[in-house]
Amino acid sequence: DAKTTQPPSMDCAEGRAANLPCNHSTISGNEYVYWYRQIHSQGPQYIIHGLKNNETNEMASLIITEDRKSSTLILPHATLRDTAVYYCIVRTVSPYTGANSKLTFGKGITLSVRP
Amino acid sequence: NAGVTQTPKFQVLKTGQSMTLQCAQDMNHEYMSWYRQDPGMGLRLIHYSVGAGITDQGEVPNGYNVSRSTTEDFPLRLLSAAPSQTSVYFCASSYATGYEQYFGPGTRLTVT
């Protein structure tokens, strides 16, 4: 799976949009971009994923650049409960090989939402 | 649905003791896996299973055994605990290989 690069930390004000960047310059054509987050001491939580089109769900939006070498997770109205470590993960999705389901977690980006 | 449950939440072992960490899911998911998380590090895959009766090793399998006799349960056994196994252990499940994974609350294990 391709490697991802995220800044170590960022902060934003409560109620404002949080834009979390991720670089994945070696991504290949069959690799998806996944985002998970881990709120202090809890298990990771799935947020969103995408291949090349922008995606939106009830939690967040995912913007993937046209060349797919970077992406941005957007939390439109950050709250204090969004303070967490956010992981950007690139992985192949194959129904044939169980190992391709593994999630390779890096150190992620620590988002601090301030009141 | 309870989702993914793990027991115990906390455990302290002495070096050389054995124990089993329990993981269960009630979502009829085929794929289950175990990760460990050490301070300041990301999660590392220990073992995984693509269905009942099928298991395979992840990136850090040494010192751990698994079995999958039912779809619901995926216990992780520590054969002879070592201080290096002090960690937080997370179990995860997904509908099938390649789908998003749902994680349990974790078991915090200390080996003295």
CSV table of C-alpha atoms in Angstrom, one decimal:
chain,number,residue,atom,x,y,z
A,1,ASP,CA,0.0,0.0,0.0
A,2,ALA,CA,1.1,3.5,-0.7
A,3,LYS,CA,2.6,5.6,2.1
A,4,THR,CA,0.8,8.7,3.4
A,5,THR,CA,2.2,11.9,4.9
A,6,GLN,CA,0.3,14.0,7.3
A,7,PRO,CA,1.4,17.0,9.4
A,8,PRO,CA,1.7,16.1,13.1
A,9,SER,CA,-1.0,18.5,14.4
A,10,MET,CA,-3.3,21.3,13.7
A,11,ASP,CA,-6.0,23.2,15.5
A,12,CYS,CA,-9.2,25.0,14.6
A,13,ALA,CA,-11.9,27.0,16.3
A,14,GLU,CA,-15.2,25.4,17.3
A,15,GLY,CA,-17.8,25.9,14.6
A,16,ARG,CA,-15.3,26.5,11.9
A,17,ALA,CA,-14.4,24.0,9.1
A,18,ALA,CA,-11.4,21.8,9.8
A,19,ASN,CA,-9.4,20.9,6.7
A,20,LEU,CA,-7.0,18.0,7.3
A,21,PRO,CA,-4.5,17.4,4.5
A,22,CYS,CA,-2.9,14.2,3.4
A,23,ASN,CA,-0.2,13.5,0.8
A,24,HIS,CA,-0.1,10.1,-1.0
A,25,SER,CA,2.1,10.8,-4.0
A,26,THR,CA,2.8,7.1,-4.8
A,27,ILE,CA,-0.9,6.1,-4.8
A,28,SER,CA,-1.7,3.6,-7.6
A,29,GLY,CA,-4.8,3.3,-9.6
A,30,ASN,CA,-6.6,0.7,-7.6
A,31,GLU,CA,-5.9,2.2,-4.2
A,32,TYR,CA,-8.5,3.9,-2.1
A,33,VAL,CA,-8.1,6.8,0.4
A,34,TYR,CA,-9.6,6.0,3.8
A,35,TRP,CA,-9.9,8.2,6.8
A,36,TYR,CA,-10.3,7.0,10.4
A,37,ARG,CA,-10.1,8.9,13.6
A,38,GLN,CA,-9.3,7.9,17.2
A,39,ILE,CA,-10.7,9.8,20.0
A,40,HIS,CA,-8.6,9.6,23.2
A,41,SER,CA,-8.2,5.9,24.3
A,42,GLN,CA,-11.1,4.7,22.1
A,43,GLY,CA,-11.0,2.3,19.2
A,44,PRO,CA,-10.6,3.9,15.7
A,45,GLN,CA,-13.7,5.1,14.0
A,46,TYR,CA,-14.3,4.9,10.2
A,47,ILE,CA,-15.1,8.3,8.7
A,48,ILE,CA,-15.1,8.1,4.9
A,49,HIS,CA,-13.3,6.7,1.9
A,50,GLY,CA,-13.0,7.4,-1.8
A,51,LEU,CA,-11.2,6.4,-5.0
A,52,LYS,CA,-11.1,9.5,-7.2
A,53,ASN,CA,-14.4,11.4,-6.9
A,54,ASN,CA,-15.2,13.7,-4.0
A,55,GLU,CA,-17.3,12.0,-1.3
A,56,THR,CA,-19.6,13.3,1.4
A,57,ASN,CA,-21.4,11.7,4.2
A,58,GLU,CA,-23.0,12.8,7.5
A,59,MET,CA,-19.6,13.1,9.2
A,60,ALA,CA,-17.3,14.7,6.6
A,61,SER,CA,-16.3,15.4,3.1
A,62,LEU,CA,-13.3,14.0,1.2
A,63,ILE,CA,-11.7,16.0,-1.5
A,64,ILE,CA,-9.2,14.1,-3.7
A,65,THR,CA,-7.1,16.0,-6.2
A,66,GLU,CA,-7.4,15.2,-9.9
A,67,ASP,CA,-3.9,13.5,-9.9
A,68,ARG,CA,-4.9,11.7,-6.7
A,69,LYS,CA,-1.6,12.5,-5.1
A,70,SER,CA,-3.2,14.3,-2.2
A,71,SER,CA,-6.6,14.7,-0.4
A,72,THR,CA,-8.3,16.8,2.2
A,73,LEU,CA,-10.7,15.7,4.9
A,74,ILE,CA,-13.2,18.4,5.7
A,75,LEU,CA,-15.2,18.5,8.9
A,76,PRO,CA,-17.6,21.3,8.1
A,77,HIS,CA,-18.5,22.6,11.6
A,78,ALA,CA,-15.9,21.2,14.0
A,79,THR,CA,-17.0,20.6,17.6
A,80,LEU,CA,-15.0,19.9,20.7
A,81,ARG,CA,-15.9,16.2,20.3
A,82,ASP,CA,-14.0,16.2,17.0
A,83,THR,CA,-10.7,16.5,18.9
A,84,ALA,CA,-8.9,13.3,18.0
A,85,VAL,CA,-6.1,11.8,16.0
A,86,TYR,CA,-7.1,11.5,12.3
A,87,TYR,CA,-5.5,8.8,10.1
A,88,CYS,CA,-5.3,8.9,6.4
A,89,ILE,CA,-4.8,5.5,4.9
A,90,VAL,CA,-4.3,4.3,1.4
A,91,ARG,CA,-5.1,0.7,0.6
A,92,THR,CA,-6.0,-1.7,-2.1
A,93,VAL,CA,-9.5,-3.1,-1.9
A,94,SER,CA,-9.6,-6.6,-3.1
A,95,PRO,CA,-12.3,-9.2,-2.4
A,96,TYR,CA,-9.8,-12.0,-3.0
A,97,THR,CA,-7.0,-11.5,-0.5
A,98,GLY,CA,-7.6,-11.0,3.2
A,99,ALA,CA,-4.3,-9.3,3.7
A,100,ASN,CA,-5.5,-6.4,1.5
A,101,SER,CA,-8.0,-5.6,4.2
A,102,LYS,CA,-5.4,-4.7,6.7
A,103,LEU,CA,-5.2,-1.0,7.6
A,104,THR,CA,-1.7,0.4,7.9
A,105,PHE,CA,-1.9,3.2,10.5
A,106,GLY,CA,0.8,5.8,10.6
A,107,LYS,CA,1.0,8.4,13.3
A,108,GLY,CA,-1.9,10.5,12.0
A,109,ILE,CA,-2.6,14.2,12.6
A,110,THR,CA,-3.8,15.4,16.0
A,111,LEU,CA,-6.7,17.8,15.6
A,112,SER,CA,-7.4,20.1,18.5
A,113,VAL,CA,-10.6,22.0,18.4
A,114,ARG,CA,-10.6,25.0,20.7
A,115,PRO,CA,-13.6,26.7,22.2
B,1,ASN,CA,-26.6,-4.0,17.9
B,2,ALA,CA,-23.8,-4.0,20.4
B,3,GLY,CA,-21.3,-3.8,17.6
B,4,VAL,CA,-17.8,-5.1,18.5
B,5,THR,CA,-17.3,-6.0,22.2
B,6,GLN,CA,-14.0,-6.8,23.9
B,7,THR,CA,-13.3,-8.2,27.3
B,8,PRO,CA,-11.7,-7.6,29.7
B,9,LYS,CA,-11.2,-3.8,29.5
B,10,PHE,CA,-8.1,-4.0,31.7
B,11,GLN,CA,-5.7,-6.8,32.6
B,12,VAL,CA,-2.5,-7.1,34.5
B,13,LEU,CA,-0.4,-10.3,33.9
B,14,LYS,CA,2.9,-11.5,35.3
B,15,THR,CA,5.6,-12.6,32.8
B,16,GLY,CA,5.0,-16.1,31.7
B,17,GLN,CA,1.3,-16.2,32.3
B,18,SER,CA,-1.2,-17.0,29.6
B,19,MET,CA,-4.6,-15.5,28.9
B,20,THR,CA,-7.2,-15.0,26.2
B,21,LEU,CA,-8.6,-11.7,25.1
B,22,GLN,CA,-12.2,-12.0,24.0
B,23,CYS,CA,-13.7,-10.3,20.9
B,24,ALA,CA,-17.3,-10.7,19.7
B,25,GLN,CA,-19.4,-9.0,17.1
B,26,ASP,CA,-23.1,-9.2,16.4
B,27,MET,CA,-23.2,-7.8,12.9
B,28,ASN,CA,-22.6,-11.1,11.1
B,29,HIS,CA,-19.3,-9.8,9.7
B,30,GLU,CA,-17.0,-12.2,7.9
B,31,TYR,CA,-13.7,-10.4,8.4
B,32,MET,CA,-12.2,-9.9,11.9
B,33,SER,CA,-8.8,-8.8,13.0
B,34,TRP,CA,-6.6,-8.0,16.0
B,35,TYR,CA,-4.4,-4.9,16.3
B,36,ARG,CA,-2.0,-3.7,19.0
B,37,GLN,CA,-1.3,-0.1,19.7
B,38,ASP,CA,1.8,1.0,21.6
B,39,PRO,CA,2.3,4.6,22.9
B,40,GLY,CA,3.0,7.1,20.2
B,41,MET,CA,2.6,4.5,17.4
B,42,GLY,CA,-0.1,3.6,15.0
B,43,LEU,CA,-1.9,0.3,15.1
B,44,ARG,CA,-0.2,-2.9,14.0
B,45,LEU,CA,-2.0,-6.0,12.7
B,46,ILE,CA,-1.5,-9.2,14.7
B,47,HIS,CA,-3.8,-11.7,13.1
B,48,TYR,CA,-6.9,-11.7,10.9
B,49,SER,CA,-9.7,-14.0,9.8
B,50,VAL,CA,-11.7,-13.8,6.6
B,51,GLY,CA,-14.3,-16.2,7.9
B,52,ALA,CA,-15.0,-19.0,10.4
B,53,GLY,CA,-12.3,-21.6,10.3
B,54,ILE,CA,-9.8,-19.4,8.4
B,55,THR,CA,-7.1,-17.3,10.1
B,56,ASP,CA,-3.8,-15.8,9.0
B,57,GLN,CA,-0.9,-13.8,10.4
B,58,GLY,CA,-0.5,-10.1,10.2
B,59,GLU,CA,2.7,-8.1,10.7
B,60,VAL,CA,3.4,-8.9,14.4
B,61,PRO,CA,2.0,-12.4,15.1
B,62,ASN,CA,4.8,-13.8,17.3
B,63,GLY,CA,3.6,-14.7,20.8
B,64,TYR,CA,-0.1,-14.8,19.8
B,65,ASN,CA,-2.5,-17.4,18.7
B,66,VAL,CA,-6.0,-17.1,17.2
B,67,SER,CA,-8.8,-19.4,16.1
B,68,ARG,CA,-12.2,-18.7,14.6
B,69,SER,CA,-14.7,-21.4,15.3
B,70,THR,CA,-17.8,-19.1,14.9
B,71,THR,CA,-18.6,-16.0,12.8
B,72,GLU,CA,-19.2,-14.0,16.0
B,73,ASP,CA,-16.1,-14.7,18.1
B,74,PHE,CA,-12.4,-14.2,17.5
B,75,PRO,CA,-10.3,-14.7,20.6
B,76,LEU,CA,-6.7,-13.8,20.9
B,77,ARG,CA,-4.5,-16.0,23.1
B,78,LEU,CA,-1.2,-14.9,24.7
B,79,LEU,CA,0.8,-18.1,25.2
B,80,SER,CA,3.4,-16.8,27.6
B,81,ALA,CA,3.1,-13.1,28.4
B,82,ALA,CA,6.2,-10.9,28.1
B,83,PRO,CA,6.6,-7.2,29.1
B,84,SER,CA,7.0,-6.4,25.3
B,85,GLN,CA,3.3,-7.4,25.0
B,86,THR,CA,2.2,-4.5,27.2
B,87,SER,CA,-0.1,-2.6,24.9
B,88,VAL,CA,-3.6,-1.7,24.0
B,89,TYR,CA,-5.3,-4.4,21.9
B,90,PHE,CA,-8.1,-3.6,19.5
B,91,CYS,CA,-10.4,-6.0,17.7
B,92,ALA,CA,-12.1,-5.0,14.4
B,93,SER,CA,-14.6,-6.5,12.1
B,94,SER,CA,-16.0,-5.7,8.6
B,95,TYR,CA,-18.8,-7.1,6.4
B,96,ALA,CA,-16.2,-8.7,4.2
B,97,THR,CA,-12.7,-8.3,3.0
B,98,GLY,CA,-12.1,-4.7,1.7
B,99,TYR,CA,-15.1,-3.1,3.5
B,100,GLU,CA,-14.7,-0.4,6.2
B,101,GLN,CA,-13.8,-1.9,9.6
B,102,TYR,CA,-15.5,-1.3,13.0
B,103,PHE,CA,-13.4,-1.4,16.1
B,104,GLY,CA,-14.0,-2.4,19.6
B,105,PRO,CA,-13.2,-0.3,22.7
B,106,GLY,CA,-9.9,-2.0,23.4
B,107,THR,CA,-8.2,-4.1,26.1
B,108,ARG,CA,-5.4,-2.5,28.0
B,109,LEU,CA,-2.9,-5.1,29.0
B,110,THR,CA,0.1,-4.7,31.3
B,111,VAL,CA,2.7,-7.4,31.7
B,112,THR,CA,5.0,-7.1,34.7
